[in-house]
Coordinates of N, CA and C in Angstrom, one line a residue:
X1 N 148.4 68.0 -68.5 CA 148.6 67.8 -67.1 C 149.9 68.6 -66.6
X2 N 150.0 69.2 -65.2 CA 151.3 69.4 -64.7 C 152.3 68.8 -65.2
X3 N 152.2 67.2 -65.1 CA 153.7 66.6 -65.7 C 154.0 66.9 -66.7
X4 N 153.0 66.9 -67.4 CA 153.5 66.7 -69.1 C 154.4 68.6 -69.2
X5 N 153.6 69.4 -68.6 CA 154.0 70.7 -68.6 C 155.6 70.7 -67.9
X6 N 155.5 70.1 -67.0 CA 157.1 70.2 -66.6 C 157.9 69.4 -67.4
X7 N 157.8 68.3 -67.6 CA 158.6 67.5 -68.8 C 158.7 68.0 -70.1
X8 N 157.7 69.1 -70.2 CA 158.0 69.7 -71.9 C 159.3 71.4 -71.5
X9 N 159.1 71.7 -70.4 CA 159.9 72.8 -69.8 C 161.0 72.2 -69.8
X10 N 161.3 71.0 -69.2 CA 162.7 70.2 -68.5 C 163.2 69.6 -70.1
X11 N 162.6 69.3 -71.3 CA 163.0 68.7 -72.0 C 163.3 66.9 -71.4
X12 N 162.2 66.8 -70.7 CA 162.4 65.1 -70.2 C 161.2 64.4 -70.4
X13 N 161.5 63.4 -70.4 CA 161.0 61.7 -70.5 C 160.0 62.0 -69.2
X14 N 158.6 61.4 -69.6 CA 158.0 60.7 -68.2 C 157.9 59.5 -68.2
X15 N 158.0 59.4 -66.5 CA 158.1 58.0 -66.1 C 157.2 57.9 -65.1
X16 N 156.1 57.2 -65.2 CA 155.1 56.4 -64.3 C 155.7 55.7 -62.9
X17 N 155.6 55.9 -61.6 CA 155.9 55.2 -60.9 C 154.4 55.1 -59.9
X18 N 154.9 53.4 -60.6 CA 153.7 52.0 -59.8 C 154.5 51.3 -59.0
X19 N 153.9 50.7 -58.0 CA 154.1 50.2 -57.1 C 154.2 48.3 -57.7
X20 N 155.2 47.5 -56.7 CA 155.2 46.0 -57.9 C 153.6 45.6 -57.6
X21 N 153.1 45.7 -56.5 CA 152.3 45.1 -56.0 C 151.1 46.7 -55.7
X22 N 150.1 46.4 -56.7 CA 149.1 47.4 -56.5 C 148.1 47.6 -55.7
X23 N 147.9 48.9 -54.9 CA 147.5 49.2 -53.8 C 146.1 48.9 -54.2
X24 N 145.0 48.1 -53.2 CA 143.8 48.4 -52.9 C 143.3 49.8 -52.4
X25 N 142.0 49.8 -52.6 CA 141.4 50.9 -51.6 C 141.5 50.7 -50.1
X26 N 141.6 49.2 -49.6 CA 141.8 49.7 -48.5 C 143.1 49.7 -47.8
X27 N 144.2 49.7 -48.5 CA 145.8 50.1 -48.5 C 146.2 50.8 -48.4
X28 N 145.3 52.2 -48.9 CA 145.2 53.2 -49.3 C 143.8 53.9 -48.3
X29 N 143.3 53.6 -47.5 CA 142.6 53.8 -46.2 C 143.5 54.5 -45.2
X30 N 144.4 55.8 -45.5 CA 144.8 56.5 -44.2 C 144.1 56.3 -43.0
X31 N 143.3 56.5 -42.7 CA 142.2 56.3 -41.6 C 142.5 54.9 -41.0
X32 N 142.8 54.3 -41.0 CA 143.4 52.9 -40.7 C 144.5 52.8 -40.3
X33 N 145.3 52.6 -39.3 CA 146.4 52.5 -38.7 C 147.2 51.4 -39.1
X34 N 146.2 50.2 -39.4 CA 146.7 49.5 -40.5 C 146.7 49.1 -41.9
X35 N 146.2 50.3 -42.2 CA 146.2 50.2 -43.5 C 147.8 50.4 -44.0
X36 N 147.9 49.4 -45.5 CA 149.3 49.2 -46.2 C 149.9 50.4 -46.3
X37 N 149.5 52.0 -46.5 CA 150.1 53.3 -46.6 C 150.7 53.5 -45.1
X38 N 150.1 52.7 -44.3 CA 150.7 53.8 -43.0 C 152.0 52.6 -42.6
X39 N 151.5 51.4 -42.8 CA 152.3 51.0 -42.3 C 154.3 50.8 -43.4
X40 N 153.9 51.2 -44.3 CA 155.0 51.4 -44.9 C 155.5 53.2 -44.8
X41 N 154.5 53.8 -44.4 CA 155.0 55.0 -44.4 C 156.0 55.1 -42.7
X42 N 155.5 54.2 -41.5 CA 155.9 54.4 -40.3 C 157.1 53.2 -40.3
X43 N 157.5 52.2 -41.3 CA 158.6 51.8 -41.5 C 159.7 52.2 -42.4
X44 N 159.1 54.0 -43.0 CA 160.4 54.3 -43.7 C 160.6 53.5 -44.9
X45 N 160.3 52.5 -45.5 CA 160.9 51.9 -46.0 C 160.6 52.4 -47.7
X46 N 161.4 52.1 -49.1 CA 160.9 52.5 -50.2 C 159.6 51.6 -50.6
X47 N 159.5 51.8 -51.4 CA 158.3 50.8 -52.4 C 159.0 50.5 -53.3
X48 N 158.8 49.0 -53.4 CA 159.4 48.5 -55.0 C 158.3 48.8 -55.7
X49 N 159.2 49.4 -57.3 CA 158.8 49.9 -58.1 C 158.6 49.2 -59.0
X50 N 158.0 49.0 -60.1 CA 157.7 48.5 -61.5 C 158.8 49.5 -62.8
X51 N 159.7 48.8 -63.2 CA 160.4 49.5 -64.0 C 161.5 50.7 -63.5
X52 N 162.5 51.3 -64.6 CA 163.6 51.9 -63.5 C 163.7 53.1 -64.4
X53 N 163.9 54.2 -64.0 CA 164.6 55.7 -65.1 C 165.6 55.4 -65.5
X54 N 165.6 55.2 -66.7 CA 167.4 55.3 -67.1 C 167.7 56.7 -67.4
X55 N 169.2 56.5 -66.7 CA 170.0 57.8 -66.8 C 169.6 58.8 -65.4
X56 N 168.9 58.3 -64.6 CA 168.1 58.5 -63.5 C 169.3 60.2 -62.7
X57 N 170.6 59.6 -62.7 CA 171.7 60.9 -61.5 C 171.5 62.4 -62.7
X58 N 171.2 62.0 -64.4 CA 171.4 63.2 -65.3 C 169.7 63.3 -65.2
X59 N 168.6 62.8 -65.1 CA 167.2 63.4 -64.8 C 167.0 63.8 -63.6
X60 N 167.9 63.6 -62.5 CA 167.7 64.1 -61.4 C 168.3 65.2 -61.4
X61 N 169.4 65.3 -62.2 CA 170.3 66.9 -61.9 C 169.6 67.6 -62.9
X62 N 168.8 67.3 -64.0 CA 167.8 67.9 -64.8 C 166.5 68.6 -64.2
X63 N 165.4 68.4 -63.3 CA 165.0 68.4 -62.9 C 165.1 69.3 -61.4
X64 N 166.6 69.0 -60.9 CA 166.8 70.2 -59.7 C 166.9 71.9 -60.4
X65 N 167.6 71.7 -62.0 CA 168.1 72.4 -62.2 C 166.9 73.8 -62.7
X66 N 165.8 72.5 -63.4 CA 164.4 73.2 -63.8 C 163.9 73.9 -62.5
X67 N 163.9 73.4 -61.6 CA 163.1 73.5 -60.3 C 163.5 74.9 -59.7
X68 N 164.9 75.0 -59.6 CA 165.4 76.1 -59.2 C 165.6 77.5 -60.0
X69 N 165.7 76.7 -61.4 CA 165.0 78.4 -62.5 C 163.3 78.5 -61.8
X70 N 162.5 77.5 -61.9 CA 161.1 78.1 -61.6 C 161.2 79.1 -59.9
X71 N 162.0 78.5 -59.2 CA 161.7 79.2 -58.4 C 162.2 80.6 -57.7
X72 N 163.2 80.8 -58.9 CA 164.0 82.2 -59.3 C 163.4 82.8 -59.9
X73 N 162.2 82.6 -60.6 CA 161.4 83.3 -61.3 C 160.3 83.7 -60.4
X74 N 160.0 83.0 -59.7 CA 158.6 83.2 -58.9 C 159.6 84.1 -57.8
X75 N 160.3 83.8 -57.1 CA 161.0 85.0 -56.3 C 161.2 86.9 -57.2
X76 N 161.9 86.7 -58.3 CA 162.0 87.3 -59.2 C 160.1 88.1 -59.3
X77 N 159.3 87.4 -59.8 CA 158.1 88.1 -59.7 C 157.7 88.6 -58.0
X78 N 158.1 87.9 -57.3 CA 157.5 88.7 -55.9 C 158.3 89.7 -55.8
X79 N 159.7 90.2 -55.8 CA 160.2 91.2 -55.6 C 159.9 92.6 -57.0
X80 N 159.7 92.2 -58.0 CA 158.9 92.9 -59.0 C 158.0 93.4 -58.2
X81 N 156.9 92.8 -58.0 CA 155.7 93.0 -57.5 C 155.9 94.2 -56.4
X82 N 156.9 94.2 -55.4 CA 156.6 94.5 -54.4 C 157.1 96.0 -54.8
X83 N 157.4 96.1 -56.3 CA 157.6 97.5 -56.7 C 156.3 98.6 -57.6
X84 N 155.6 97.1 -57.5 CA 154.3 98.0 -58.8 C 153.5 98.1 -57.5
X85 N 153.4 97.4 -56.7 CA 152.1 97.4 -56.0 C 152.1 97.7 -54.2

């Protein structure tokens, strides 16, 4: 999967994030104005989580750090590119 691909690049841990209280299908009904997704999406508010990252500020500065080699590389390929082609 993606994740596992970035987490084996990043040298990190995955972590599942579930919601405490699990969404139905119709929660999860965008089309619904009241459905549980919109109405927590238009109150901003987080989702309590089930379980916590430990070490969470050093996998977060891990992950910016991955993020921004990938996307030095993909810049890096477009300006390549714009020399072969």
């Amino acid at each position: 999967s993606v994740a596992k691909s970035l987490a084996s690049a990043a040298g990190a841990d995955l972590f599942e994030i579930r919601p405490e209280k699990p969404y139905s299908s119709a929660d999860l009904n965008y089309m619904n104005p009241l459905a549980r997704c919109n109405r927590e999406h238009i109150a901003k508010k987080g989702v309590p989580v089930v379980g916590k990252v430990e070490n969470f500020e050093e996998t977060k500065a891990r992950y910016e750090q991955v993020t921004q080699e990938i996307s030095l590389k993909d810049i890096q390929k477009r300006e390549l590119g714009r020399f072969f082609f």
